[in-house]
């Protein structure tokens, strides 16, 4: 959706329209491996063409085996994250068990749909390990429809480019080290071409043992 | 004696610390047909006697009800009150499924039912539900058999019974229950237990049996009950 969020002059005057989803910019990848899953995002925080922050990681651990990635309008990212954490925690207290990743996906879809006519400007991503120890990724649109593919999900302003790099570099059943390489290379290759995303990237690998490692990647700092 | 002065107000404790209306609700439960449940190591069996009036169309009466594919229930007491709870329970199961893309855990369902029953013991202008429920089902943590009372109290049982012959049946079950029981043994024991307190001749038209096996709740058809009854003889 297009929204005139501020007045920008270019080529002799006038307003420039930018999608509300692109206002803060961001890039996100989630990719499945063998008994492990990767979720990665860029570190930039900006308002349109200004960069304000360089350490804004967009994926968050919300359960022992569930990560959620929120790359949209930052205010909505923050509110959605708070709501998600609330729901995950209440579930944990009520049911005395962790919410499985598939249930978290369904819950997030319902949460987004409940704002169908006043939606969050975020297209989230879920990555995690299911109860059988298998990797799982899912992607949403801003009103809650979701899909859980067999390979990877990409979203954010860099989405189109990321689809290309991930598609060419992905292979099924990678181990944690290979997965890290592929995700990092795919993300870096795309980030460098997107002016609204970048300033370094964080890649998190979650294994079915529960072990979770986040590494910082150096990209072009512009 | 001073209890009776408090018997008419649900929301007032008697000096002995009782809510008499709830005790009266339990009396209604104890008038109802016996229902029992036994949790074996690989499944659950629940059974009940089905009392119908002489000219009543017995085929249309079913005390055992499915709440979702993995959970079912039997009640003792007022059937009209029980039906209200079944409808709500079925809705809870579907709402949960729609929200979490997973079958509702039995303990969660039981807690929601118990919360409703409790609400009706602490609200204005209502009376408690006149029935106890035995909820049997399976979820990711195993098989569960719960009793829920008009007070809102719930208990998870290995084996129990409610209704008219409830106490006698429970004593019978205490002697015969063993944790190594398999669901087939449990079914035989359930039938024997019902027979102990049964008034008149027991056949496949005046008892109902259901099992929870491999995560599925299924009500046995009359032909299966016939076979079990014949095996007993």
Short mmCIF file of C-alpha atoms in Angstrom, two decimals:
data_model
loop_
_atom_site.label_atom_id
_atom_site.label_comp_id
_atom_site.label_asym_id
_atom_site.label_seq_id
_atom_site.Cartn_x
_atom_site.Cartn_y
_atom_site.Cartn_z
CA UNK A 1 0.00 0.00 0.00
CA UNK A 2 1.19 3.46 -0.77
CA UNK A 3 1.18 6.29 1.71
CA UNK A 4 2.62 9.74 1.54
CA UNK A 5 4.56 9.65 4.74
CA UNK A 6 6.62 12.71 4.27
CA UNK A 7 7.42 15.22 1.60
CA UNK A 8 10.51 14.51 -0.41
CA UNK A 9 11.65 16.71 -3.24
CA UNK A 10 13.42 15.28 -6.20
CA UNK A 11 14.02 16.24 -9.77
CA UNK A 12 12.63 19.72 -9.51
CA UNK A 13 9.92 19.33 -6.90
CA UNK A 14 6.91 17.29 -5.95
CA UNK A 15 6.13 14.53 -3.46
CA UNK A 16 7.50 11.05 -3.62
CA UNK A 17 5.30 8.20 -2.51
CA UNK A 18 6.85 5.24 -0.76
CA UNK A 19 5.21 2.11 0.52
CA UNK A 20 4.48 2.22 4.23
CA UNK A 21 6.16 -1.17 4.50
CA UNK A 22 9.36 0.35 3.18
CA UNK A 23 9.40 3.36 5.50
CA UNK A 24 11.87 1.83 7.94
CA UNK A 25 13.37 -0.67 5.50
CA UNK A 26 14.72 -4.08 6.37
CA UNK A 27 15.66 -7.50 5.09
CA UNK A 28 14.79 -10.88 6.51
CA UNK A 29 15.58 -14.49 5.61
CA UNK A 30 14.53 -17.71 7.33
CA UNK A 31 15.86 -20.96 5.95
CA UNK A 32 15.43 -24.64 6.81
CA UNK A 33 18.29 -27.05 7.36
CA UNK A 34 18.56 -30.58 8.67
CA UNK A 35 17.51 -30.41 12.31
CA UNK A 36 18.43 -26.73 12.33
CA UNK A 37 16.95 -23.48 11.12
CA UNK A 38 18.46 -20.10 10.30
CA UNK A 39 16.90 -16.69 10.69
CA UNK A 40 18.74 -13.58 9.64
CA UNK A 41 18.09 -9.87 9.34
CA UNK A 42 19.94 -6.67 8.59
CA UNK A 43 20.86 -4.20 11.32
CA UNK A 44 19.69 -0.92 9.83
CA UNK A 45 17.12 1.33 11.40
CA UNK A 46 16.15 4.34 9.33
CA UNK A 47 13.36 6.65 8.31
CA UNK A 48 13.10 6.67 4.55
CA UNK A 49 16.53 7.64 3.31
CA UNK A 50 18.00 8.60 6.68
CA UNK A 51 19.82 5.99 8.69
CA UNK A 52 19.34 6.45 12.43
CA UNK A 53 20.53 3.18 13.97
CA UNK A 54 23.00 0.46 13.06
CA UNK A 55 22.19 -2.24 15.60
CA UNK A 56 18.49 -2.91 15.06
CA UNK A 57 18.22 -6.69 14.80
CA UNK A 58 14.79 -7.62 13.53
CA UNK A 59 14.43 -11.22 14.68
CA UNK A 60 13.65 -12.21 18.26
CA UNK A 61 13.45 -15.39 20.27
CA UNK A 62 9.94 -15.71 21.67
CA UNK A 63 10.01 -19.33 22.82
CA UNK A 64 12.66 -21.93 23.54
CA UNK A 65 12.41 -23.16 19.95
CA UNK A 66 10.59 -20.30 18.24
CA UNK A 67 11.94 -17.17 16.59
CA UNK A 68 9.87 -14.45 15.02
CA UNK A 69 11.11 -11.91 12.49
CA UNK A 70 9.45 -8.51 12.16
CA UNK A 71 10.77 -6.39 9.32
CA UNK A 72 8.03 -3.83 8.70
CA UNK A 73 7.05 -0.46 10.08
CA UNK A 74 9.08 -0.21 13.28
CA UNK A 75 6.27 0.97 15.55
CA UNK A 76 4.19 -2.02 14.47
CA UNK A 77 7.21 -4.33 14.87
CA UNK A 78 7.53 -3.26 18.48
CA UNK A 79 3.84 -3.52 19.32
CA UNK A 80 3.45 -6.87 17.58
CA UNK A 81 6.49 -8.25 19.36
CA UNK A 82 5.05 -7.22 22.72
CA UNK A 83 1.73 -8.89 21.87
CA UNK A 84 3.43 -12.06 20.67
CA UNK A 85 5.61 -12.34 23.76
CA UNK A 86 2.53 -11.80 25.94
CA UNK A 87 0.63 -14.58 24.21
CA UNK A 88 3.57 -16.99 24.30
CA UNK A 89 4.11 -16.36 27.98
CA UNK A 90 0.43 -16.75 28.93
CA UNK A 91 0.33 -20.02 27.01
CA UNK A 92 3.45 -21.22 28.81
CA UNK A 93 1.91 -20.44 32.19
CA UNK A 94 -1.53 -21.89 31.39
CA UNK A 95 -0.49 -25.05 29.65
CA UNK A 96 2.78 -25.67 31.48
CA UNK A 97 4.57 -26.32 28.20
CA UNK A 98 6.20 -24.32 25.43
CA UNK A 99 4.00 -23.29 22.50
CA UNK A 100 4.93 -25.44 19.49
CA UNK A 101 6.13 -23.51 16.44
CA UNK A 102 3.12 -24.50 14.33
CA UNK A 103 0.75 -23.22 17.00
CA UNK A 104 2.73 -20.00 17.27
CA UNK A 105 2.36 -19.55 13.52
CA UNK A 106 -1.38 -20.12 13.69
CA UNK A 107 -1.68 -17.79 16.68
CA UNK A 108 0.22 -15.02 14.91
CA UNK A 109 -1.96 -15.44 11.83
CA UNK A 110 -5.08 -15.04 13.96
CA UNK A 111 -3.59 -12.04 15.73
CA UNK A 112 -2.89 -10.31 12.42
CA UNK A 113 -6.34 -11.13 11.03
CA UNK A 114 -8.01 -9.73 14.12
CA UNK A 115 -6.71 -6.37 12.81
CA UNK A 116 -7.98 -7.07 9.30
CA UNK A 117 -9.41 -3.58 8.80
CA UNK A 118 -6.70 -1.61 10.52
CA UNK A 119 -3.74 -3.85 9.94
CA UNK A 120 -0.20 -3.92 11.20
CA UNK A 121 2.24 -2.86 8.47
CA UNK A 122 4.45 -5.87 9.05
CA UNK A 123 4.91 -9.08 7.09
CA UNK A 124 6.35 -11.35 9.77
CA UNK A 125 8.37 -14.50 9.53
CA UNK A 126 8.44 -17.42 11.96
CA UNK A 127 11.32 -19.86 12.26
CA UNK A 128 11.71 -22.69 14.71
CA UNK A 129 12.07 -26.34 15.53
CA UNK A 130 8.90 -28.43 15.86
CA UNK A 131 8.13 -31.07 18.47
CA UNK A 132 9.72 -33.79 16.36
CA UNK A 133 13.01 -31.89 16.04
CA UNK A 134 12.38 -30.86 12.43
CA UNK A 135 13.03 -27.35 11.19
CA UNK A 136 10.11 -25.10 10.32
CA UNK A 137 9.75 -21.69 8.66
CA UNK A 138 6.66 -19.71 7.83
CA UNK A 139 5.91 -16.34 6.26
CA UNK A 140 2.84 -14.12 6.51
CA UNK A 141 1.22 -11.25 4.76
CA UNK A 142 0.14 -8.27 6.85
CA UNK A 143 -3.34 -9.68 7.48
CA UNK A 144 -2.39 -13.13 8.65
CA UNK A 145 -2.39 -15.52 5.73
CA UNK A 146 0.57 -17.81 6.16
CA UNK A 147 2.46 -20.49 4.36
CA UNK A 148 5.15 -22.88 5.60
CA UNK A 149 7.33 -23.85 2.64
CA UNK A 150 9.93 -26.59 2.45
CA UNK A 151 12.90 -24.31 1.93
CA UNK A 152 13.00 -20.66 2.92
CA UNK A 153 11.06 -17.45 3.43
CA UNK A 154 12.28 -13.97 2.56
CA UNK A 155 10.67 -10.64 3.29
CA UNK A 156 11.40 -6.95 3.68
CA UNK A 157 12.44 -4.29 1.20
CA UNK A 158 15.10 -6.63 -0.19
CA UNK A 159 12.59 -9.43 -0.81
CA UNK A 160 12.76 -9.64 -4.59
CA UNK A 161 16.54 -9.76 -4.67
CA UNK A 162 16.67 -12.22 -1.77
CA UNK A 163 14.32 -14.59 -3.57
CA UNK A 164 16.87 -14.81 -6.34
CA UNK A 165 19.95 -15.30 -4.18
CA UNK A 166 18.28 -17.82 -1.86
CA UNK A 167 16.81 -19.80 -4.71
CA UNK A 168 20.17 -20.22 -6.36
CA UNK A 169 22.15 -20.96 -3.19
CA UNK A 170 19.70 -23.15 -1.28
CA UNK A 171 20.04 -26.90 -1.06
CA UNK A 172 17.90 -29.17 1.14
CA UNK A 173 19.13 -30.80 4.37
CA UNK A 174 22.14 -28.59 5.03
CA UNK A 175 23.88 -28.92 8.37
CA UNK A 176 24.26 -25.92 10.68
CA UNK A 177 27.59 -24.74 9.24
CA UNK A 178 26.55 -25.00 5.60
CA UNK A 179 23.25 -23.30 6.45
CA UNK A 180 25.07 -20.42 8.06
CA UNK A 181 27.27 -19.95 4.98
CA UNK A 182 24.38 -20.05 2.55
CA UNK A 183 22.18 -17.67 4.51
CA UNK A 184 25.00 -15.20 5.09
CA UNK A 185 26.11 -15.17 1.45
CA UNK A 186 22.54 -14.91 0.14
CA UNK A 187 21.73 -12.07 2.50
CA UNK A 188 24.97 -10.16 1.88
CA UNK A 189 24.66 -10.37 -1.88
CA UNK A 190 21.19 -8.83 -1.74
CA UNK A 191 21.74 -6.31 1.03
CA UNK A 192 24.49 -4.53 -0.80
CA UNK A 193 22.06 -3.52 -3.54
CA UNK A 194 19.29 -2.29 -1.24
CA UNK A 195 19.74 1.20 0.11
CA UNK A 196 17.03 0.76 2.74
CA UNK A 197 18.59 -2.32 4.33
CA UNK A 198 22.10 -3.06 5.42
CA UNK A 199 24.62 -1.70 7.93
CA UNK A 200 25.61 -5.23 8.95
CA UNK A 201 23.51 -8.33 9.45
CA UNK A 202 22.77 -10.80 12.24
CA UNK A 203 22.41 -14.48 11.47
CA UNK A 204 21.00 -16.83 14.11
CA UNK A 205 21.23 -20.59 13.81
CA UNK A 206 18.84 -22.57 16.02
CA UNK A 207 19.51 -26.29 16.38
CA UNK A 208 17.07 -28.94 17.53
CA UNK A 209 19.20 -29.38 20.66
CA UNK A 210 18.03 -25.91 21.66
CA UNK A 211 21.47 -24.47 21.05
CA UNK A 212 21.25 -21.09 19.43
CA UNK A 213 24.15 -19.01 18.06
CA UNK A 214 23.95 -15.53 16.63
CA UNK A 215 26.78 -14.16 14.53
CA UNK A 216 27.28 -10.67 13.16
CA UNK A 217 28.12 -10.29 9.50
CA UNK A 218 29.99 -7.32 8.14
CA UNK A 219 28.43 -5.85 5.04
CA UNK A 220 28.91 -2.59 3.19
CA UNK A 221 28.17 0.16 5.69
CA UNK A 222 25.99 2.34 3.52
CA UNK B 1 -29.96 -27.28 61.60
CA UNK B 2 -28.73 -23.77 61.11
CA UNK B 3 -27.50 -24.89 57.70
CA UNK B 4 -31.02 -24.96 56.31
CA UNK B 5 -31.40 -21.25 56.86
CA UNK B 6 -28.64 -20.78 54.27
CA UNK B 7 -29.92 -23.41 51.89
CA UNK B 8 -31.78 -20.99 49.64
CA UNK B 9 -29.01 -18.62 48.87
CA UNK B 10 -26.37 -19.96 46.55
CA UNK B 11 -24.01 -17.15 47.22
CA UNK B 12 -24.01 -17.27 51.00
CA UNK B 13 -21.82 -19.58 53.07
CA UNK B 14 -23.41 -21.40 55.99
CA UNK B 15 -21.73 -21.11 59.41
CA UNK B 16 -20.34 -24.62 58.82
CA UNK B 17 -18.55 -23.26 55.76
CA UNK B 18 -20.75 -24.92 53.16
CA UNK B 19 -22.62 -23.68 50.13
CA UNK B 20 -25.73 -25.79 50.55
CA UNK B 21 -26.99 -25.30 47.00
CA UNK B 22 -23.87 -26.97 45.70
CA UNK B 23 -24.41 -29.93 48.01
CA UNK B 24 -27.97 -30.19 46.69
CA UNK B 25 -26.57 -30.11 43.16
CA UNK B 26 -24.35 -33.06 44.10
CA UNK B 27 -27.47 -34.86 45.35
CA UNK B 28 -28.93 -34.48 41.86
CA UNK B 29 -25.77 -36.01 40.44
CA UNK B 30 -26.06 -38.93 42.83
CA UNK B 31 -29.55 -39.66 41.56
CA UNK B 32 -28.33 -40.03 37.99
CA UNK B 33 -27.37 -43.27 36.24
CA UNK B 34 -23.94 -44.65 37.12
CA UNK B 35 -21.10 -43.64 34.84
CA UNK B 36 -17.49 -44.74 35.21
CA UNK B 37 -14.10 -44.45 33.62
CA UNK B 38 -10.88 -46.45 33.79
CA UNK B 39 -7.52 -45.25 32.51
CA UNK B 40 -5.41 -48.13 31.24
CA UNK B 41 -1.78 -47.81 30.20
CA UNK B 42 -2.66 -47.69 26.50
CA UNK B 43 -6.07 -46.04 26.51
CA UNK B 44 -9.19 -45.18 28.46
CA UNK B 45 -12.57 -46.87 28.73
CA UNK B 46 -15.67 -45.00 29.86
CA UNK B 47 -19.06 -46.61 30.30
CA UNK B 48 -22.49 -45.80 31.61
CA UNK B 49 -25.82 -47.37 32.25
CA UNK B 50 -28.51 -45.94 30.05
CA UNK B 51 -31.87 -45.67 31.78
CA UNK B 52 -34.80 -45.06 29.49
CA UNK B 53 -38.56 -44.98 30.09
CA UNK B 54 -40.64 -47.94 28.84
CA UNK B 55 -42.02 -46.40 25.65
CA UNK B 56 -39.06 -44.09 25.05
CA UNK B 57 -37.22 -44.36 21.76
CA UNK B 58 -33.96 -45.62 23.24
CA UNK B 59 -31.98 -45.23 20.01
CA UNK B 60 -32.14 -41.49 20.27
CA UNK B 61 -30.70 -41.40 23.77
CA UNK B 62 -26.94 -41.21 24.06
CA UNK B 63 -25.21 -40.29 27.32
CA UNK B 64 -21.72 -40.67 25.93
CA UNK B 65 -20.85 -37.74 23.72
CA UNK B 66 -17.88 -36.81 21.58
CA UNK B 67 -16.50 -33.33 22.16
CA UNK B 68 -13.79 -33.53 19.51
CA UNK B 69 -12.11 -36.43 17.73
CA UNK B 70 -9.66 -36.89 20.60
CA UNK B 71 -11.97 -36.34 23.57
CA UNK B 72 -15.38 -37.45 24.83
CA UNK B 73 -17.54 -37.10 27.89
CA UNK B 74 -20.18 -38.82 29.97
CA UNK B 75 -22.29 -37.19 32.65
CA UNK B 76 -24.37 -38.11 35.67
CA UNK B 77 -27.25 -35.91 36.72
CA UNK B 78 -29.42 -33.49 34.76
CA UNK B 79 -29.03 -34.17 31.08
CA UNK B 80 -30.34 -30.73 30.13
CA UNK B 81 -27.59 -29.02 32.13
CA UNK B 82 -24.99 -31.40 30.73
CA UNK B 83 -25.97 -30.59 27.16
CA UNK B 84 -25.28 -26.90 27.72
CA UNK B 85 -21.78 -27.82 28.89
CA UNK B 86 -21.18 -30.14 25.92
CA UNK B 87 -22.09 -27.40 23.48
CA UNK B 88 -19.71 -24.98 25.14
CA UNK B 89 -16.98 -27.63 25.30
CA UNK B 90 -17.30 -28.38 21.59
CA UNK B 91 -16.97 -24.73 20.84
CA UNK B 92 -13.87 -24.39 23.03
CA UNK B 93 -12.23 -27.25 21.17
CA UNK B 94 -12.83 -25.66 17.78
CA UNK B 95 -11.81 -22.19 18.87
CA UNK B 96 -8.57 -23.64 20.24
CA UNK B 97 -7.94 -25.56 17.03
CA UNK B 98 -8.56 -22.47 14.98
CA UNK B 99 -6.21 -20.40 17.08
CA UNK B 100 -3.35 -22.87 17.65
CA UNK B 101 -3.73 -25.35 14.80
CA UNK B 102 -3.62 -28.19 17.35
CA UNK B 103 -6.15 -30.32 19.29
CA UNK B 104 -7.09 -28.83 22.65
CA UNK B 105 -5.21 -30.43 25.54
CA UNK B 106 -7.62 -32.26 27.86
CA UNK B 107 -6.50 -30.43 30.98
CA UNK B 108 -7.13 -27.07 29.31
CA UNK B 109 -10.63 -28.11 28.21
CA UNK B 110 -11.45 -29.39 31.67
CA UNK B 111 -10.24 -26.15 33.25
CA UNK B 112 -12.47 -24.10 30.97
CA UNK B 113 -15.48 -26.27 31.82
CA UNK B 114 -14.67 -26.13 35.51
CA UNK B 115 -14.39 -22.34 35.32
CA UNK B 116 -17.90 -22.13 33.87
CA UNK B 117 -19.32 -24.43 36.50
CA UNK B 118 -17.64 -22.35 39.21
CA UNK B 119 -19.02 -19.16 37.71
CA UNK B 120 -22.52 -20.51 38.27
CA UNK B 121 -21.76 -20.92 41.97
CA UNK B 122 -20.73 -17.33 42.45
CA UNK B 123 -23.14 -15.30 40.34
CA UNK B 124 -26.41 -13.56 40.83
CA UNK B 125 -29.64 -15.17 39.71
CA UNK B 126 -28.23 -18.52 38.59
CA UNK B 127 -28.04 -21.99 40.04
CA UNK B 128 -25.21 -24.54 39.86
CA UNK B 129 -25.16 -27.12 37.07
CA UNK B 130 -26.91 -30.31 38.23
CA UNK B 131 -24.44 -32.71 36.69
CA UNK B 132 -20.92 -34.06 37.04
CA UNK B 133 -18.85 -34.82 33.96
CA UNK B 134 -16.28 -37.50 33.26
CA UNK B 135 -14.05 -36.21 30.47
CA UNK B 136 -11.81 -38.75 28.75
CA UNK B 137 -9.31 -37.91 26.05
CA UNK B 138 -5.79 -37.95 24.72
CA UNK B 139 -3.30 -35.21 24.04
CA UNK B 140 0.47 -34.81 23.62
CA UNK B 141 1.00 -35.58 27.32
CA UNK B 142 -0.92 -38.86 27.24
CA UNK B 143 -4.37 -40.14 28.17
CA UNK B 144 -6.42 -38.30 30.75
CA UNK B 145 -9.60 -39.01 32.70
CA UNK B 146 -11.05 -36.04 34.57
CA UNK B 147 -14.11 -35.60 36.76
CA UNK B 148 -15.69 -32.15 36.94
CA UNK B 149 -18.21 -31.38 39.68
CA UNK B 150 -20.98 -28.76 40.03
CA UNK B 151 -18.70 -26.81 42.37
CA UNK B 152 -16.13 -26.42 39.64
CA UNK B 153 -13.74 -28.86 41.29
CA UNK B 154 -11.89 -31.12 38.88
CA UNK B 155 -9.88 -34.22 39.63
CA UNK B 156 -7.76 -36.37 37.35
CA UNK B 157 -8.45 -40.05 38.05
CA UNK B 158 -6.92 -43.40 37.24
CA UNK B 159 -10.39 -44.87 37.67
CA UNK B 160 -13.60 -43.48 39.08
CA UNK B 161 -17.34 -43.51 38.93
CA UNK B 162 -20.16 -41.03 39.45
CA UNK B 163 -23.92 -41.25 39.80
CA UNK B 164 -26.25 -43.51 41.74
CA UNK B 165 -23.98 -46.55 42.09
CA UNK B 166 -20.92 -44.34 42.17
CA UNK B 167 -19.64 -45.15 45.63
CA UNK B 168 -20.08 -48.90 45.34
CA UNK B 169 -18.53 -48.90 41.91
CA UNK B 170 -15.54 -46.93 43.16
CA UNK B 171 -14.94 -49.48 45.93
CA UNK B 172 -15.20 -52.27 43.34
CA UNK B 173 -12.75 -50.43 41.07
CA UNK B 174 -10.26 -49.83 43.86
CA UNK B 175 -9.94 -53.58 44.26
CA UNK B 176 -9.68 -54.32 40.58
CA UNK B 177 -7.64 -51.46 39.19
CA UNK B 178 -4.03 -52.12 38.24
CA UNK B 179 -1.64 -49.71 36.51
CA UNK B 180 -0.59 -52.44 34.02
CA UNK B 181 -4.13 -52.84 32.75
CA UNK B 182 -4.58 -52.60 29.02
CA UNK B 183 -7.62 -50.97 27.51
CA UNK B 184 -9.22 -54.35 26.72
CA UNK B 185 -8.94 -55.36 30.39
CA UNK B 186 -10.27 -51.97 31.37
CA UNK B 187 -13.31 -52.48 29.14
CA UNK B 188 -14.06 -55.85 30.71
CA UNK B 189 -13.63 -54.39 34.17
CA UNK B 190 -15.87 -51.46 33.32
CA UNK B 191 -18.66 -53.79 32.21
CA UNK B 192 -18.28 -55.97 35.30
CA UNK B 193 -18.38 -52.89 37.50
CA UNK B 194 -21.57 -51.68 35.85
CA UNK B 195 -23.09 -55.12 36.22
CA UNK B 196 -22.44 -55.12 39.98
CA UNK B 197 -24.81 -52.27 40.58
CA UNK B 198 -27.17 -52.87 37.67
CA UNK B 199 -30.89 -53.06 38.31
CA UNK B 200 -32.35 -55.78 36.09
CA UNK B 201 -30.80 -57.46 33.07
CA UNK B 202 -27.89 -55.69 31.36
CA UNK B 203 -27.73 -55.81 27.57
CA UNK B 204 -26.35 -53.74 24.70
CA UNK B 205 -29.40 -51.48 24.69
CA UNK B 206 -29.11 -50.27 28.27
CA UNK B 207 -25.39 -49.61 28.58
CA UNK B 208 -23.01 -47.46 26.56
CA UNK B 209 -19.25 -47.86 26.21
CA UNK B 210 -16.59 -45.67 24.63
CA UNK B 211 -12.83 -45.97 24.35
CA UNK B 212 -9.94 -43.59 23.83
CA UNK B 213 -7.33 -45.51 21.88
CA UNK B 214 -4.40 -44.16 19.83
CA UNK B 215 -5.55 -40.62 20.46
CA UNK B 216 -9.07 -41.16 19.14
CA UNK B 217 -12.33 -41.17 21.02
CA UNK B 218 -14.81 -43.70 19.71
CA UNK B 219 -18.20 -44.78 20.94
CA UNK B 220 -18.69 -48.52 20.56
CA UNK B 221 -21.61 -49.69 18.41
CA UNK B 222 -24.19 -52.01 19.99
CA UNK B 223 -22.73 -54.99 18.14
CA UNK B 224 -19.33 -54.52 19.84
CA UNK B 225 -21.03 -54.22 23.23
CA UNK B 226 -22.89 -57.48 22.50
CA UNK B 227 -19.58 -59.24 21.89
CA UNK B 228 -18.12 -57.96 25.15
CA UNK B 229 -21.22 -59.02 27.08
CA UNK B 230 -21.04 -62.49 25.55
CA UNK B 231 -17.36 -62.77 26.46
CA UNK B 232 -18.29 -62.07 30.04
CA UNK B 233 -20.65 -64.97 30.24
#
